[in-house]
PDB file of C-alpha atoms in Angstrom:
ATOM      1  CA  UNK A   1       5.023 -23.925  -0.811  1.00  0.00           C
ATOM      2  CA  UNK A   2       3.273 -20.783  -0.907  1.00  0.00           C
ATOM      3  CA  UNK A   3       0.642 -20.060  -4.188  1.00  0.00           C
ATOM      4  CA  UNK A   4       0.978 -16.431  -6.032  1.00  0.00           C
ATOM      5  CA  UNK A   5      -1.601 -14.128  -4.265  1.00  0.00           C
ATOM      6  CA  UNK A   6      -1.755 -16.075  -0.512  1.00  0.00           C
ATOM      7  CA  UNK A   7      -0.858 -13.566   1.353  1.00  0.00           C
ATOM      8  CA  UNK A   8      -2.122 -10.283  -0.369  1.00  0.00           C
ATOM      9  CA  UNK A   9      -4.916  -8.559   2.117  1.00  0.00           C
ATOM     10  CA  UNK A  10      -7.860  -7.134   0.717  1.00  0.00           C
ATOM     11  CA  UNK A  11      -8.023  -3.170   1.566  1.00  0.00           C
ATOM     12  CA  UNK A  12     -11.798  -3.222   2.579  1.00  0.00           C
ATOM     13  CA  UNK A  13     -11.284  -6.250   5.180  1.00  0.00           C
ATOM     14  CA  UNK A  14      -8.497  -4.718   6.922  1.00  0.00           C
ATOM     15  CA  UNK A  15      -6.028  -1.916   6.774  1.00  0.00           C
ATOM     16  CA  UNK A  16      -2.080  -1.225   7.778  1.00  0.00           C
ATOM     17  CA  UNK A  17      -1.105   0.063  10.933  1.00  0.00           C
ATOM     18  CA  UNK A  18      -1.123   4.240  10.627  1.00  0.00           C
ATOM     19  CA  UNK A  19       2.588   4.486   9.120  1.00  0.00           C
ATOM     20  CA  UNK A  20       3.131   1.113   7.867  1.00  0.00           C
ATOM     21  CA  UNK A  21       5.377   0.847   4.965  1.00  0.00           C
ATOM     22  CA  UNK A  22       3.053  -2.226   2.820  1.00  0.00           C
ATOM     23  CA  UNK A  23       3.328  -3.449  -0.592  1.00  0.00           C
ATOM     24  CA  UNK A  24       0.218  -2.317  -2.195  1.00  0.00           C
ATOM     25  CA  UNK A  25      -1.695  -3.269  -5.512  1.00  0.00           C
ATOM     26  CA  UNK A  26      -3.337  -0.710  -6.975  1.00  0.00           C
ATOM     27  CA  UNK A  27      -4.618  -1.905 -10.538  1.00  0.00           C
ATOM     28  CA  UNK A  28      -5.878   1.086 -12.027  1.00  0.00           C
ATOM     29  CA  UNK A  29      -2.948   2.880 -10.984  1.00  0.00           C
ATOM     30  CA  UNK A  30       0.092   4.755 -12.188  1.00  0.00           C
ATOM     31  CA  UNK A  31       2.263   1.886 -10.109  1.00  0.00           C
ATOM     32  CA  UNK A  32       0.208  -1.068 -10.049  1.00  0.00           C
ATOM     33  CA  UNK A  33       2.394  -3.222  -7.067  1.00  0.00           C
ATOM     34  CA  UNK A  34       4.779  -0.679  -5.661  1.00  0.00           C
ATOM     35  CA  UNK A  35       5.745   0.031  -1.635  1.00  0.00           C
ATOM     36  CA  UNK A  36       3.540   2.318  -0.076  1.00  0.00           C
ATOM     37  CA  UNK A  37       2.934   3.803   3.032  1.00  0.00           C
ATOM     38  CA  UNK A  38      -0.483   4.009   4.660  1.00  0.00           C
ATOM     39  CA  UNK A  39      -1.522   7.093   6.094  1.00  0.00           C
ATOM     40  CA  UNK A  40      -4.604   7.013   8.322  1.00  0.00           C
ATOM     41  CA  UNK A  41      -7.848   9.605   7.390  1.00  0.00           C
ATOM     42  CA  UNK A  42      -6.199  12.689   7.758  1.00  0.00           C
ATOM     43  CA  UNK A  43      -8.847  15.028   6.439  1.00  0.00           C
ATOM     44  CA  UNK A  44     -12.732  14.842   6.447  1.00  0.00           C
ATOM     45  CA  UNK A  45     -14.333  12.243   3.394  1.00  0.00           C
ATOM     46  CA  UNK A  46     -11.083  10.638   3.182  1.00  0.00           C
ATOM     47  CA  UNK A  47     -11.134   6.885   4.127  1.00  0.00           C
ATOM     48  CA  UNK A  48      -7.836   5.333   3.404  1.00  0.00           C
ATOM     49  CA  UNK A  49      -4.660   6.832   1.928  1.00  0.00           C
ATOM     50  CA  UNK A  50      -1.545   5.322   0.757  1.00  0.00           C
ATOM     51  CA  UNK A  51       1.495   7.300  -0.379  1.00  0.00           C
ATOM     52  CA  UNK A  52       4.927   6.632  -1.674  1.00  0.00           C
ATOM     53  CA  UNK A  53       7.449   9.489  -2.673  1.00  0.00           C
ATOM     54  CA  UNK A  54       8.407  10.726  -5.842  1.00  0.00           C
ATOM     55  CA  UNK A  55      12.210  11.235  -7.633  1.00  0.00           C
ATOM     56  CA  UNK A  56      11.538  14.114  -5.736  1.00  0.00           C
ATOM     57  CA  UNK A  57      10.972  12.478  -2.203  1.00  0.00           C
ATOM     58  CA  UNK A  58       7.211  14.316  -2.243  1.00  0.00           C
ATOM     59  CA  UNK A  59       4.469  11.711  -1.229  1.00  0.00           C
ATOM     60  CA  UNK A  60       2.245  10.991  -3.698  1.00  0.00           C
ATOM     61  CA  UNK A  61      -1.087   9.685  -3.415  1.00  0.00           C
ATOM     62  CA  UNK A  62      -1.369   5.462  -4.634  1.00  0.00           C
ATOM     63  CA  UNK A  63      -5.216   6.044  -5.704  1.00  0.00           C
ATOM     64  CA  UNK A  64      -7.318   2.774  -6.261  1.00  0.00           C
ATOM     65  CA  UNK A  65      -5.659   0.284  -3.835  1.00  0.00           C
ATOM     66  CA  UNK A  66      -7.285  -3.137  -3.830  1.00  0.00           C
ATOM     67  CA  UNK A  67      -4.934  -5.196  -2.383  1.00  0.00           C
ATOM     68  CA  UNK A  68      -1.727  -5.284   0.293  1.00  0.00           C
ATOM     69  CA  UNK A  69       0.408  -7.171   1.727  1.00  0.00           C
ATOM     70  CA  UNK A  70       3.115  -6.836   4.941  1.00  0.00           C
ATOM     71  CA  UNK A  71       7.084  -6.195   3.419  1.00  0.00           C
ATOM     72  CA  UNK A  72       9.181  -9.386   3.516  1.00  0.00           C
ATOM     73  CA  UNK A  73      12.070  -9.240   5.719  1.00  0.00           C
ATOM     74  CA  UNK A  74      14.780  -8.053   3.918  1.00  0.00           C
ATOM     75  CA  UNK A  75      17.609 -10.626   2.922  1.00  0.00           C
ATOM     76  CA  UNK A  76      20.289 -11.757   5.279  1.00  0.00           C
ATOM     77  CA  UNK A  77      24.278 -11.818   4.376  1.00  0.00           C
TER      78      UNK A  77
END
């Protein structure tokens, strides 16, 4: 049996792959745990972005990311 929290990665030991969609946990966020994707430094002084659209489908930047965590496969049947 697995415990709560095993398998969540924390940001500043490693990062997603450029693109992957990750469940992120972002505690002094809007979204707290939502699914992000992580979008590698795309402009100068930026580090690490995640984003994950709005009702609108815009991205929107998931600020203060501690934690993530690879998506679970999704259910079979």
């Amino acid at each position: 049996m697995r415990m709560a929290g095993e398998n969540w990665i924390l940001r500043t030991e490693q990062l997603p792959a450029p693109n992957q969609r990750v469940l992120v946990y972002a505690p002094s966020s809007w979204l707290d745990i939502t699914v992000a994707t992580y979008k590698p430094e795309q402009t100068p002084g930026a580090k690490h972005m995640f984003v994950t659209p709005d009702r609108q489908g815009i991205d929107r930047y998931v600020k203060g990311v501690t934690h993530w965590m690879p998506l679970p496969d999704p259910p079979v049947g």
